[in-house]
JSON list of C-alpha atoms in Angstrom, two decimals:
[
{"chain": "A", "resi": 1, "resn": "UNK", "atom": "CA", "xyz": [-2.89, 87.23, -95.09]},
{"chain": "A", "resi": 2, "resn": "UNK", "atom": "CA", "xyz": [-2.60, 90.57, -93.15]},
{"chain": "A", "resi": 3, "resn": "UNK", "atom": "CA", "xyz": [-4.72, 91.99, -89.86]},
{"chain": "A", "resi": 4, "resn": "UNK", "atom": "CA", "xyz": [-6.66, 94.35, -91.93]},
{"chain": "A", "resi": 5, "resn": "UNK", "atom": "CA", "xyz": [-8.59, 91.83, -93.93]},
{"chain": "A", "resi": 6, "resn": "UNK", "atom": "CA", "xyz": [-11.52, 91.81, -91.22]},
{"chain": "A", "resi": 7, "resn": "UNK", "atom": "CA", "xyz": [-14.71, 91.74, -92.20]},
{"chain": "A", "resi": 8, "resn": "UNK", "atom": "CA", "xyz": [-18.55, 90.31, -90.88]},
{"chain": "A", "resi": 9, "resn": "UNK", "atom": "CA", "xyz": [-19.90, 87.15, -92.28]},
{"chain": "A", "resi": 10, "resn": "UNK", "atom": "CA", "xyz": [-22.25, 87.32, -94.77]},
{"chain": "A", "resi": 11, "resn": "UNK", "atom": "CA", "xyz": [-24.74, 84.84, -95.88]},
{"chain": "A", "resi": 12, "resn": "UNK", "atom": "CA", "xyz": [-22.34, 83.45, -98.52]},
{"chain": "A", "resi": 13, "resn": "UNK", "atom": "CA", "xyz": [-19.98, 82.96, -96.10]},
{"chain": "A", "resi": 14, "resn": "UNK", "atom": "CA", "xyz": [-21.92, 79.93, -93.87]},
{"chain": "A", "resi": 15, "resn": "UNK", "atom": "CA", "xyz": [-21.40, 77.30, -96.25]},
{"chain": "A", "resi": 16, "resn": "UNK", "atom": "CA", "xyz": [-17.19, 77.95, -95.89]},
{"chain": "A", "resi": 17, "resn": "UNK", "atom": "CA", "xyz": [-18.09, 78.20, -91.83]},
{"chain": "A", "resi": 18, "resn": "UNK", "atom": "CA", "xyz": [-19.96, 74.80, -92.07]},
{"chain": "A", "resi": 19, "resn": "UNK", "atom": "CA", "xyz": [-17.19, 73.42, -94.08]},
{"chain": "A", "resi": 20, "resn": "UNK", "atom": "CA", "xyz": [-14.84, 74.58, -92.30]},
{"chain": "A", "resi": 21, "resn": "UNK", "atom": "CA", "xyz": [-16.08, 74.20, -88.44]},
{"chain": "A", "resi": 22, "resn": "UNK", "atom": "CA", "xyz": [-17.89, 70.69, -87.85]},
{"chain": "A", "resi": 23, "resn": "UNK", "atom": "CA", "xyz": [-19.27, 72.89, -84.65]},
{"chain": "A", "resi": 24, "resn": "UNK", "atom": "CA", "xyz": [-21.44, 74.04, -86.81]},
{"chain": "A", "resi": 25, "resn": "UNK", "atom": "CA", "xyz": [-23.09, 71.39, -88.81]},
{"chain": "A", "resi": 26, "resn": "UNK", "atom": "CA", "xyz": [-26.41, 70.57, -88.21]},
{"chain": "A", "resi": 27, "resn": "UNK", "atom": "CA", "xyz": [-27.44, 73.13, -86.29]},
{"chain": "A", "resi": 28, "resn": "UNK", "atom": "CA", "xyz": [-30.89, 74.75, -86.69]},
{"chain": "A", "resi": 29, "resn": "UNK", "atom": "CA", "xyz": [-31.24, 77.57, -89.06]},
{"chain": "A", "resi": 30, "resn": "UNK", "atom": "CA", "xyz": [-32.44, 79.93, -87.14]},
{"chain": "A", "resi": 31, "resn": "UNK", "atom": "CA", "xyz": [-29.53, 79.11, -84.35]},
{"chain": "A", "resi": 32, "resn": "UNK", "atom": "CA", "xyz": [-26.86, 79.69, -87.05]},
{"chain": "A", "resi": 33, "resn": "UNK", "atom": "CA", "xyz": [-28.38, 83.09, -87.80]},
{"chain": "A", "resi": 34, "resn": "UNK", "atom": "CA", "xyz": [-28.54, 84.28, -84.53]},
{"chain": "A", "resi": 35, "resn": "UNK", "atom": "CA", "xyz": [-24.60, 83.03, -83.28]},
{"chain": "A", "resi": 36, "resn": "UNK", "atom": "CA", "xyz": [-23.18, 83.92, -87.12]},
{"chain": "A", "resi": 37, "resn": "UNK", "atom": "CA", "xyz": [-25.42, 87.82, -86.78]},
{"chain": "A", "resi": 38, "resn": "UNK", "atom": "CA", "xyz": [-22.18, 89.18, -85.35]},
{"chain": "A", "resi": 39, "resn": "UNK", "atom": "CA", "xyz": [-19.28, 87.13, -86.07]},
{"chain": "A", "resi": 40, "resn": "UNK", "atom": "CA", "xyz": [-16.62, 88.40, -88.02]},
{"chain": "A", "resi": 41, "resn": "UNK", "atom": "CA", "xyz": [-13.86, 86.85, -89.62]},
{"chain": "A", "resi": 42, "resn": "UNK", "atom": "CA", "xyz": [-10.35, 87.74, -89.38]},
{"chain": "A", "resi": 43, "resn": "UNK", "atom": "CA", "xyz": [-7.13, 86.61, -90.84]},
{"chain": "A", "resi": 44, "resn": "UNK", "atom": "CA", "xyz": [-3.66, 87.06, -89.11]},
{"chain": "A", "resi": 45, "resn": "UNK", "atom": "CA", "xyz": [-0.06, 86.34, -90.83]},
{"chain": "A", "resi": 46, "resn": "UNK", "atom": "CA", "xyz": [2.49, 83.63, -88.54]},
{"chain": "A", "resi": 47, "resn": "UNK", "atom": "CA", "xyz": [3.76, 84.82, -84.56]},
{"chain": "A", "resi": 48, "resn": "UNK", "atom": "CA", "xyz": [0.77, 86.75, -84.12]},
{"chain": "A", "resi": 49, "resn": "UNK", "atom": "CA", "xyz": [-1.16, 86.98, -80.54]},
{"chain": "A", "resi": 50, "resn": "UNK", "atom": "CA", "xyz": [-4.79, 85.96, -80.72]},
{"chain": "A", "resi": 51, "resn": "UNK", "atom": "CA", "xyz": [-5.21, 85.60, -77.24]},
{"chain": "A", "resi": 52, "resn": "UNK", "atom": "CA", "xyz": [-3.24, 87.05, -74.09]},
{"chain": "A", "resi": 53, "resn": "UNK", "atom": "CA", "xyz": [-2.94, 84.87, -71.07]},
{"chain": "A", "resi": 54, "resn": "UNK", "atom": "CA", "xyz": [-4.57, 86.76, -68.64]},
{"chain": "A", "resi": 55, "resn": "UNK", "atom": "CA", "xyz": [-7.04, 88.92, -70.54]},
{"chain": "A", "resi": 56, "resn": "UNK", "atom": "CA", "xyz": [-10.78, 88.49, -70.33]},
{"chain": "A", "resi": 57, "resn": "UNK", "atom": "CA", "xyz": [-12.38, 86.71, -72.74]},
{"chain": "A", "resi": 58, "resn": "UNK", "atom": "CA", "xyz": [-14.64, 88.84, -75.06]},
{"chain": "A", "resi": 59, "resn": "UNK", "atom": "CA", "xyz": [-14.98, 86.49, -77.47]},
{"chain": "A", "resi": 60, "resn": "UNK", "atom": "CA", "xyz": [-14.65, 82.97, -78.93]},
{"chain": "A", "resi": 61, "resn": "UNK", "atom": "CA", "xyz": [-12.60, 81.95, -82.13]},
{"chain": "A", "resi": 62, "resn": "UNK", "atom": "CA", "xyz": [-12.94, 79.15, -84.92]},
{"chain": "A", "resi": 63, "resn": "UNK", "atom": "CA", "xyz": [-10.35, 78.43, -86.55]},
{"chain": "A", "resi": 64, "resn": "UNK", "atom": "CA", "xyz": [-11.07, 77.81, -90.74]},
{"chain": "A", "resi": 65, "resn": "UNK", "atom": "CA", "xyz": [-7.38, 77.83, -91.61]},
{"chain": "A", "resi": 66, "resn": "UNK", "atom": "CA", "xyz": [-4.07, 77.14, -89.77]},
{"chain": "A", "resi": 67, "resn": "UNK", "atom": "CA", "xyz": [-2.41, 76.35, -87.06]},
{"chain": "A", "resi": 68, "resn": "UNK", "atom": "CA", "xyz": [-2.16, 77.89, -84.03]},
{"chain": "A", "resi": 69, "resn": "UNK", "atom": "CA", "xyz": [-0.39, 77.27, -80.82]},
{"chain": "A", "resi": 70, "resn": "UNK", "atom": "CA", "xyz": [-1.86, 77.55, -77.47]},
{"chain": "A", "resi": 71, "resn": "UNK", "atom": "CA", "xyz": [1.01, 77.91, -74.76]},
{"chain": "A", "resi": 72, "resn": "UNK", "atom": "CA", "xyz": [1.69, 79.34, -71.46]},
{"chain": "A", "resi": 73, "resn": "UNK", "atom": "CA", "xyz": [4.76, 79.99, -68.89]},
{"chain": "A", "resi": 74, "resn": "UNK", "atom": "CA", "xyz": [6.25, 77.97, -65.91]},
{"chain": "A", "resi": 75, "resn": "UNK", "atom": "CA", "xyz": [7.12, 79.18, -62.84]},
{"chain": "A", "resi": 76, "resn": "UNK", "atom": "CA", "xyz": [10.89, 80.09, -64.16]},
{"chain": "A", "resi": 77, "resn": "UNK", "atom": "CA", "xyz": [9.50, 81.84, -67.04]},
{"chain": "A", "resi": 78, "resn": "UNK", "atom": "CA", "xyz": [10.14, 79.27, -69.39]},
{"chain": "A", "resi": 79, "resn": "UNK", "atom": "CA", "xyz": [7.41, 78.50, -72.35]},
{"chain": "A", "resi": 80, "resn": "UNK", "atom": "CA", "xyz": [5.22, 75.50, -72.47]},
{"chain": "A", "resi": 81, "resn": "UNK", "atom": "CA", "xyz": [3.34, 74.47, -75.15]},
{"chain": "A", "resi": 82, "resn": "UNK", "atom": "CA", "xyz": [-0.23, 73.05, -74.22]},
{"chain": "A", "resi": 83, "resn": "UNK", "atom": "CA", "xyz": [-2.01, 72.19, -77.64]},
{"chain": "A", "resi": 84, "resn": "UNK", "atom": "CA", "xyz": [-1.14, 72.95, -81.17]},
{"chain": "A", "resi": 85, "resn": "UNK", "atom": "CA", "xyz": [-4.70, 73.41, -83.27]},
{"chain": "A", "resi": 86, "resn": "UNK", "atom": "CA", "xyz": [-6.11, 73.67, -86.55]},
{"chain": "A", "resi": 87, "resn": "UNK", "atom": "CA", "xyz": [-8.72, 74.08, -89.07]},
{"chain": "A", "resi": 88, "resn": "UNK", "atom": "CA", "xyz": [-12.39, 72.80, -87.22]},
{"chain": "A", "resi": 89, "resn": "UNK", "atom": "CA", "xyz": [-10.76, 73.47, -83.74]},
{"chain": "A", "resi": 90, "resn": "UNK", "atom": "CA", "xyz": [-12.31, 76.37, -81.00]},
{"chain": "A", "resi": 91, "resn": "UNK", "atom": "CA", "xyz": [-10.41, 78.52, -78.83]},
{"chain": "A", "resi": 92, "resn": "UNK", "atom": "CA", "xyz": [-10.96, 81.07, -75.98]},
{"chain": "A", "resi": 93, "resn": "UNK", "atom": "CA", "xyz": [-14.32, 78.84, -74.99]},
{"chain": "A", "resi": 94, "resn": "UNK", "atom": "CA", "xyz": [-13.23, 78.18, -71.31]},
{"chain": "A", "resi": 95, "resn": "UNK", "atom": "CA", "xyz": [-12.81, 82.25, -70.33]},
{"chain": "A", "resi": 96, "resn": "UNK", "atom": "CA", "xyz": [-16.29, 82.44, -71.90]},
{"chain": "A", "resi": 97, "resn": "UNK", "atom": "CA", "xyz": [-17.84, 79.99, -69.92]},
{"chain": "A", "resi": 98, "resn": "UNK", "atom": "CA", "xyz": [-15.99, 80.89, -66.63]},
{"chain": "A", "resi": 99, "resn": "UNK", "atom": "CA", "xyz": [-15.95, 84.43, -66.84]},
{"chain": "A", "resi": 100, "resn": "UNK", "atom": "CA", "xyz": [-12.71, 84.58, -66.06]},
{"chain": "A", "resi": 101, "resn": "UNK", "atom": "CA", "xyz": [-9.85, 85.83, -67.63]},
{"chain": "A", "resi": 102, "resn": "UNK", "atom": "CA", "xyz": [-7.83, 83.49, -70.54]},
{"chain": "A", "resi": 103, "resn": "UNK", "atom": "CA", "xyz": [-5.38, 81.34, -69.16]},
{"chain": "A", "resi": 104, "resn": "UNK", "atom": "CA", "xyz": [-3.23, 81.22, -71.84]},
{"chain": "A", "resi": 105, "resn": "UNK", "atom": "CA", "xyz": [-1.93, 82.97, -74.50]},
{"chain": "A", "resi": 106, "resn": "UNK", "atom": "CA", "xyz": [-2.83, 81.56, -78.31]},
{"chain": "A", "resi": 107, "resn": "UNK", "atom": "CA", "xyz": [-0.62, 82.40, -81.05]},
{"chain": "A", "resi": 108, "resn": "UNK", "atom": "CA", "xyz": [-0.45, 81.73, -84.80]},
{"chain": "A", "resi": 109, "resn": "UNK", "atom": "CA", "xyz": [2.03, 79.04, -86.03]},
{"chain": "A", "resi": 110, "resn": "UNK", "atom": "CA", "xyz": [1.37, 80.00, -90.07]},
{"chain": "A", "resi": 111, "resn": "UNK", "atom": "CA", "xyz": [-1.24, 82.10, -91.38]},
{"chain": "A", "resi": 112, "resn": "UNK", "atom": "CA", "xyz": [-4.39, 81.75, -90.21]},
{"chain": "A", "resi": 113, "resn": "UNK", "atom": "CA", "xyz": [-8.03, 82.75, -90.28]},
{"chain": "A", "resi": 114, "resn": "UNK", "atom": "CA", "xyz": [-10.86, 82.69, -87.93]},
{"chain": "A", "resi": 115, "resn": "UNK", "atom": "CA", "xyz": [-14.10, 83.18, -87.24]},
{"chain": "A", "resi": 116, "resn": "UNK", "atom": "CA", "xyz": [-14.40, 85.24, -84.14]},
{"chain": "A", "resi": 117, "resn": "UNK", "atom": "CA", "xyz": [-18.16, 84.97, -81.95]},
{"chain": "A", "resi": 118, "resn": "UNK", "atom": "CA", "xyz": [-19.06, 87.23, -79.01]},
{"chain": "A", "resi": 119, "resn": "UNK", "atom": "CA", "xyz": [-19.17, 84.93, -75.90]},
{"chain": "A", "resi": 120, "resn": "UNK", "atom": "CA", "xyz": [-22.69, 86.04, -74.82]},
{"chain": "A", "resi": 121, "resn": "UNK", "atom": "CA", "xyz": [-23.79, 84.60, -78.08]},
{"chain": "A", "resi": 122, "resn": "UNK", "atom": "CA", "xyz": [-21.81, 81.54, -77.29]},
{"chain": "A", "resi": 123, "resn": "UNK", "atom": "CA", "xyz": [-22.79, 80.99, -73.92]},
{"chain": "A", "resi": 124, "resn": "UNK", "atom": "CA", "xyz": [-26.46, 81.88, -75.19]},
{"chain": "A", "resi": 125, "resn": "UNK", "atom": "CA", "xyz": [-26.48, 79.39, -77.93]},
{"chain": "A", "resi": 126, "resn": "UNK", "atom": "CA", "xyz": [-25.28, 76.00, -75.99]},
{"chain": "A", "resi": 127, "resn": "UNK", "atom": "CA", "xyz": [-28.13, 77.17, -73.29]},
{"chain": "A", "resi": 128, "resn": "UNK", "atom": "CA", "xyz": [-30.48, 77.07, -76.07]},
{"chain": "A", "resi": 129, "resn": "UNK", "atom": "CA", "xyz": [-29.55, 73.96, -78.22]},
{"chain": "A", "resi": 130, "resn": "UNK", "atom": "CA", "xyz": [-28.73, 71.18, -77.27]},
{"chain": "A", "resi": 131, "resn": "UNK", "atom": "CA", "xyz": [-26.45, 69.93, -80.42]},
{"chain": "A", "resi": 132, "resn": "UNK", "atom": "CA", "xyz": [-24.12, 72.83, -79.48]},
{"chain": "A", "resi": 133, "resn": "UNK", "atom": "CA", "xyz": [-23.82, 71.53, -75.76]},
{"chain": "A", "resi": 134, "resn": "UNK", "atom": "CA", "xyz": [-22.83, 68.26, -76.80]},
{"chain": "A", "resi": 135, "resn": "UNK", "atom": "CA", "xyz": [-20.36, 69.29, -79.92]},
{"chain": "A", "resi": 136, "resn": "UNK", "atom": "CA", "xyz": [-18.17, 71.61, -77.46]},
{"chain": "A", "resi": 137, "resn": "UNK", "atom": "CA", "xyz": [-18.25, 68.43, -74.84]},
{"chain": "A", "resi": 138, "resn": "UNK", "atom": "CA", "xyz": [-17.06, 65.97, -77.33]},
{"chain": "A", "resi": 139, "resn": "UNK", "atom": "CA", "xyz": [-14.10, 68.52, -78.30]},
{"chain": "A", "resi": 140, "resn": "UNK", "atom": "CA", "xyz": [-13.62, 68.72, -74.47]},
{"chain": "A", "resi": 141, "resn": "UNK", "atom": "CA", "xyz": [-13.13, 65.28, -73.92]},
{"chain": "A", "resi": 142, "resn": "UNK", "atom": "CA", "xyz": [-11.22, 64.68, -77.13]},
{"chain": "A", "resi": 143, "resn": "UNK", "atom": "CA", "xyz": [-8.65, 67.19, -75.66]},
{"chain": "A", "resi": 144, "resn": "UNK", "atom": "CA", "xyz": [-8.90, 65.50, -71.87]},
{"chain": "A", "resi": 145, "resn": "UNK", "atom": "CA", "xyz": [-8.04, 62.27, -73.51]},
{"chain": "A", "resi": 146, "resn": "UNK", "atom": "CA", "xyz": [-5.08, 63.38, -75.33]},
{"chain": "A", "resi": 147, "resn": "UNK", "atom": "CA", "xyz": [-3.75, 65.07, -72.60]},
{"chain": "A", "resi": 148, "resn": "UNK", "atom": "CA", "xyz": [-4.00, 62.08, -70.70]},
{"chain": "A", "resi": 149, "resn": "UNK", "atom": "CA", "xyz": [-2.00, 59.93, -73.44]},
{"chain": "A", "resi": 150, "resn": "UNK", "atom": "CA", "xyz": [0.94, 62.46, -73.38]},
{"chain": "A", "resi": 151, "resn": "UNK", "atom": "CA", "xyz": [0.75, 62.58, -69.84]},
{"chain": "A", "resi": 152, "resn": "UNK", "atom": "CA", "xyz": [1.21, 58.85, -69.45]},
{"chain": "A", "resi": 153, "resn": "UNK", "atom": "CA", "xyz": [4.06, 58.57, -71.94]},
{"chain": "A", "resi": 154, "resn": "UNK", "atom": "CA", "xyz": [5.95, 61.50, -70.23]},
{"chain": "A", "resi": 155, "resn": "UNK", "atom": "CA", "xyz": [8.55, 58.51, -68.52]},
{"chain": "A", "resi": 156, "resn": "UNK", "atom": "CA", "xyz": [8.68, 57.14, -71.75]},
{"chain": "A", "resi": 157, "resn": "UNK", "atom": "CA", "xyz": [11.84, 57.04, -74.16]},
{"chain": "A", "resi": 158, "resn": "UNK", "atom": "CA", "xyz": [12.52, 60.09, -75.93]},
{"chain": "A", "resi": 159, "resn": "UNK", "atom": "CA", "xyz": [12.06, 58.45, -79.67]},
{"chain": "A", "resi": 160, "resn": "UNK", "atom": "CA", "xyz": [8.26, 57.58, -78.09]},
{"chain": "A", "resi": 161, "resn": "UNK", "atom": "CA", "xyz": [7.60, 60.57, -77.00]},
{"chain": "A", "resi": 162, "resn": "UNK", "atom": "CA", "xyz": [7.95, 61.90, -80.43]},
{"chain": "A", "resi": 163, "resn": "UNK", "atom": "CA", "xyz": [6.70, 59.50, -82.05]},
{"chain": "A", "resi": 164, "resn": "UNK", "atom": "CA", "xyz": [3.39, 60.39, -80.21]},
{"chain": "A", "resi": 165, "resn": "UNK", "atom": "CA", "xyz": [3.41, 63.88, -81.00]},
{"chain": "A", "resi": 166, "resn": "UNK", "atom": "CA", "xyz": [3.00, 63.67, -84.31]},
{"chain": "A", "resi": 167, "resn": "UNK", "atom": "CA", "xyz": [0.26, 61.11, -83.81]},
{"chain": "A", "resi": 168, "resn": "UNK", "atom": "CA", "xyz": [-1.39, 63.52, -81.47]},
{"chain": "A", "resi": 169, "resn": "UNK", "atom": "CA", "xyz": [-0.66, 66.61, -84.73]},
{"chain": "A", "resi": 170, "resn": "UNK", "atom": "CA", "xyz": [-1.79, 64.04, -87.50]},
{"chain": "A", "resi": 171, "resn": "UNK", "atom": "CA", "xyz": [-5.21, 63.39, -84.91]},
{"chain": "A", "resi": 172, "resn": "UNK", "atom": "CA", "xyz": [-5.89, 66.38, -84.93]},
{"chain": "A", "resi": 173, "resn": "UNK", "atom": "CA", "xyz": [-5.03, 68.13, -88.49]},
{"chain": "A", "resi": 174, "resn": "UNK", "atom": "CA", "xyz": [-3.45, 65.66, -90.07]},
{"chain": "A", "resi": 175, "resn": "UNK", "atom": "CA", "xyz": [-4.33, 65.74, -93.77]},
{"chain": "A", "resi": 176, "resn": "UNK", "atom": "CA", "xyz": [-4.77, 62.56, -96.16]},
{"chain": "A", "resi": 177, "resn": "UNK", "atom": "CA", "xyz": [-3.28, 61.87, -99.06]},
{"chain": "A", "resi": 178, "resn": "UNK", "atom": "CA", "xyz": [-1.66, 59.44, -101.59]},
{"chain": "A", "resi": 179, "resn": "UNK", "atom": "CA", "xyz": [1.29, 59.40, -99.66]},
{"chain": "A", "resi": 180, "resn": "UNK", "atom": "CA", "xyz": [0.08, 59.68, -96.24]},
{"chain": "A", "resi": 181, "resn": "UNK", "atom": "CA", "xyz": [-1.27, 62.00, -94.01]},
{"chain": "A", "resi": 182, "resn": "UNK", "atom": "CA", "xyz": [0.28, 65.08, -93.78]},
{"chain": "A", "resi": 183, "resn": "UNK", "atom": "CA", "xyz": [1.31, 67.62, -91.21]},
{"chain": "A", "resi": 184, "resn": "UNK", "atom": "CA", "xyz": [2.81, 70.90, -90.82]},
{"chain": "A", "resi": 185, "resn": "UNK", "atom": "CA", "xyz": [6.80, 70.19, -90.59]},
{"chain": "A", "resi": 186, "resn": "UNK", "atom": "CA", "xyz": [6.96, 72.76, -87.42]},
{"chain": "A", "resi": 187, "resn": "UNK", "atom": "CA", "xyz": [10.41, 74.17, -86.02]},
{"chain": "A", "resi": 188, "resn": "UNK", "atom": "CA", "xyz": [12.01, 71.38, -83.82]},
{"chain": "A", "resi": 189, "resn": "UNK", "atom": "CA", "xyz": [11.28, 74.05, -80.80]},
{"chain": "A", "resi": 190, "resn": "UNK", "atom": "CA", "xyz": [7.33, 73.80, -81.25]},
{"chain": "A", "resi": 191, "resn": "UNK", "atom": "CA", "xyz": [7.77, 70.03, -81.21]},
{"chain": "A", "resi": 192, "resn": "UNK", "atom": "CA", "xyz": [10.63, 70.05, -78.25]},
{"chain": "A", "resi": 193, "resn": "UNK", "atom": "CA", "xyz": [8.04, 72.44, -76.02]},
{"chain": "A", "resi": 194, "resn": "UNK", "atom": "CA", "xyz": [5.08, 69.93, -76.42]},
{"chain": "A", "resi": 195, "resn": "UNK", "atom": "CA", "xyz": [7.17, 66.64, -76.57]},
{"chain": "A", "resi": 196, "resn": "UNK", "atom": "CA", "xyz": [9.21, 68.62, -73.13]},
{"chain": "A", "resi": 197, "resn": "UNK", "atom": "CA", "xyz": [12.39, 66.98, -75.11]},
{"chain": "A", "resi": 198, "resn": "UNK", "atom": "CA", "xyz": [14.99, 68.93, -75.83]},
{"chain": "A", "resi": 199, "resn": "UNK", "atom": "CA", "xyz": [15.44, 70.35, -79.38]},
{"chain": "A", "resi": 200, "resn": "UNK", "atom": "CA", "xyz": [18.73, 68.37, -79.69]},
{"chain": "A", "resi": 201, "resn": "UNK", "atom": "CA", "xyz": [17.06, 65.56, -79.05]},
{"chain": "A", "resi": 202, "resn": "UNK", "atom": "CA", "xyz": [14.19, 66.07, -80.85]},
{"chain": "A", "resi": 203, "resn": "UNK", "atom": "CA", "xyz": [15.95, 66.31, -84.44]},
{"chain": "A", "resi": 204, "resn": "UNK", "atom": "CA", "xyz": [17.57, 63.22, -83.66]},
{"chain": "A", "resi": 205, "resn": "UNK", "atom": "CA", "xyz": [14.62, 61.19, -83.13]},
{"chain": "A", "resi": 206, "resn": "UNK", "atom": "CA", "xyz": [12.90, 62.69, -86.12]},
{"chain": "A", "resi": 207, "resn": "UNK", "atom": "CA", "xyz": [16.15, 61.59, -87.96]},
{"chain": "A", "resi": 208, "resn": "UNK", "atom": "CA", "xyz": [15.64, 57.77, -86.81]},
{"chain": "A", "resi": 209, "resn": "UNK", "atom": "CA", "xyz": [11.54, 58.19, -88.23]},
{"chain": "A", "resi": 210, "resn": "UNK", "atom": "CA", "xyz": [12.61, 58.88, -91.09]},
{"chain": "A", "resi": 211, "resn": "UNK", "atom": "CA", "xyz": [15.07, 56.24, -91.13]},
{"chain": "A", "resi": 212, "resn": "UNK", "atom": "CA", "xyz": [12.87, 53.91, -90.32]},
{"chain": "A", "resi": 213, "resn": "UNK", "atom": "CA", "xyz": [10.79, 54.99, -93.59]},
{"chain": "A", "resi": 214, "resn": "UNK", "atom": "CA", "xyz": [7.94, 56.25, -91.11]},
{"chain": "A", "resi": 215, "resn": "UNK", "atom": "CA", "xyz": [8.11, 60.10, -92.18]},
{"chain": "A", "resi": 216, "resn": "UNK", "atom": "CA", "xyz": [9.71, 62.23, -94.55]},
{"chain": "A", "resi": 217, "resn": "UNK", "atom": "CA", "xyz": [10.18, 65.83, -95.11]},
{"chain": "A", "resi": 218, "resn": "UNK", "atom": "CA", "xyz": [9.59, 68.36, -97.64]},
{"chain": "A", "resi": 219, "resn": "UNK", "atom": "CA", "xyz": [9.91, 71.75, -96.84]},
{"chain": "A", "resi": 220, "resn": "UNK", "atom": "CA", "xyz": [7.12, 73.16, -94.69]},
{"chain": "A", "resi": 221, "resn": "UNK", "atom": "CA", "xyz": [5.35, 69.45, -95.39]},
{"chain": "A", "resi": 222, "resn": "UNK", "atom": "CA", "xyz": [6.12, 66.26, -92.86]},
{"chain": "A", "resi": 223, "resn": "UNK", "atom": "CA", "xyz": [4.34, 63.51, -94.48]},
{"chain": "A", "resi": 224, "resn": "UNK", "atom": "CA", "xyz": [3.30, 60.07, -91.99]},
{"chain": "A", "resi": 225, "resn": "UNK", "atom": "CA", "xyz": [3.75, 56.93, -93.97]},
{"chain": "A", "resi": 226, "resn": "UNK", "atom": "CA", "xyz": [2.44, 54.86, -91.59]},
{"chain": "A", "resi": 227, "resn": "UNK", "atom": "CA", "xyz": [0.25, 55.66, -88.65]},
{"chain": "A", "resi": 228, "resn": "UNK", "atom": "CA", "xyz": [0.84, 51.98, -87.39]},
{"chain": "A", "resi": 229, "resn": "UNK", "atom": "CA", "xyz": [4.41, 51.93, -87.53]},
{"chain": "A", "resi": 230, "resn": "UNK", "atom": "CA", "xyz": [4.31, 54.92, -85.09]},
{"chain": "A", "resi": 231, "resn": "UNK", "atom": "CA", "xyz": [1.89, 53.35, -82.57]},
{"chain": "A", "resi": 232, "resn": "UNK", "atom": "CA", "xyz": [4.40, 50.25, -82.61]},
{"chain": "A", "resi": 233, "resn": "UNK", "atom": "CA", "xyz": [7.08, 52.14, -81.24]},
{"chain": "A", "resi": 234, "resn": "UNK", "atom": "CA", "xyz": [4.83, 53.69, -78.50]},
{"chain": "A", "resi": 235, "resn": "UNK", "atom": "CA", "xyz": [3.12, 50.58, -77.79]}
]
């Protein structure tokens, strides 16, 4: 997918948008008209900047294919890793509701495509329906409690650690199927930036997983065998 294939939704389109973005579903006709009137969709090949730390926020995105990682810098300039999100997931919605500028940068992991929104029409439509309120609290809280659980395993050993990360991936965009549910197999420095392991360590610990029979890899494809046997070594 390349920058240039940008276009505006058309009426054909909702049906991939409500598929695509649960955000969506079940809101009123008339609603979806008005916030989908001037959204366009874009789609952007891997290591591309969505969103610049920084910047003010002129807009809000949905994600309908992808990953993308949200990151930002610490105080020696090193990068940190916040969230990695997928298909269903929004971004850019807390510089649209602050009107402030983004405080962090977002950046494609694989190639991607999203639904962009102004973020008057964003702000307007979860002032005028309620469903829309409650969908982008839900997400909020979903984050706030996964950030907790990583925070609270941060003493923990490294093979914990993660183990919990690809809990937290497979939570989020983790795909079912015959042999599991399935995940993006990201570079072991996406995973060492969220896990805040080091890479070394990192492949080592995915090396005892899939010892243990709990993953395997296949080219861009890490496959969970077992969800449980993961929460066992975290519990």
């Amino acid at each position: 997918m390349e920058d240039q294939n940008n276009y505006r939704i058309q009426p054909s389109d909702i049906g991939i948008l409500l598929e695509a973005a649960p955000f969506f579903a079940g809101l009123p006709s008339e609603s979806l008209e008005l916030l989908l009137g001037h959204a366009v969709i874009r789609s952007h090949p891997a290591n591309r900047i969505i969103l610049l730390e920084n910047d003010w926020g002129g807009s809000v995105y949905f994600i309908l294919e992808g990953w993308v990682k949200i990151r930002t810098h610490n105080v020696d300039g090193k990068e940190v890793t916040l969230n990695i999100v997928g298909k269903g997931e929004v971004i850019g919605e807390m510089a649209a509701l602050e009107e402030v500028p983004r405080s962090t940068d977002a950046i494609t992991l694989t190639p991607t495509m999203v639904s962009s929104i102004p973020s008057q029409d964003f702000v307007s439509l979860l002032h005028s329906d309620p469903i829309a309120g409650v969908r982008l609290a839900q997400l909020m809280a979903k984050r706030l409690r996964q950030l907790n659980r990583r925070l609270r395993l941060r003493e923990a050993d490294s093979l914990s650690r993660v183990a919990d990360t690809l809990l937290f991936l497979a939570e989020g965009q983790g795909k079912h199927t015959e042999k599991g549910i399935e995940i993006p197999n990201l570079p072991h420095r996406e995973l060492s930036s969220i896990s805040g392991l080091a890479r070394e360590t990192v492949t080592r610990s995915l090396t005892k997983l899939e010892k243990k029979g709990l993953i395997k890899r296949e080219d861009d494809i890490l496959c969970i065998s077992s969800l449980d046997g993961l929460e066992q070594i975290i519990s």
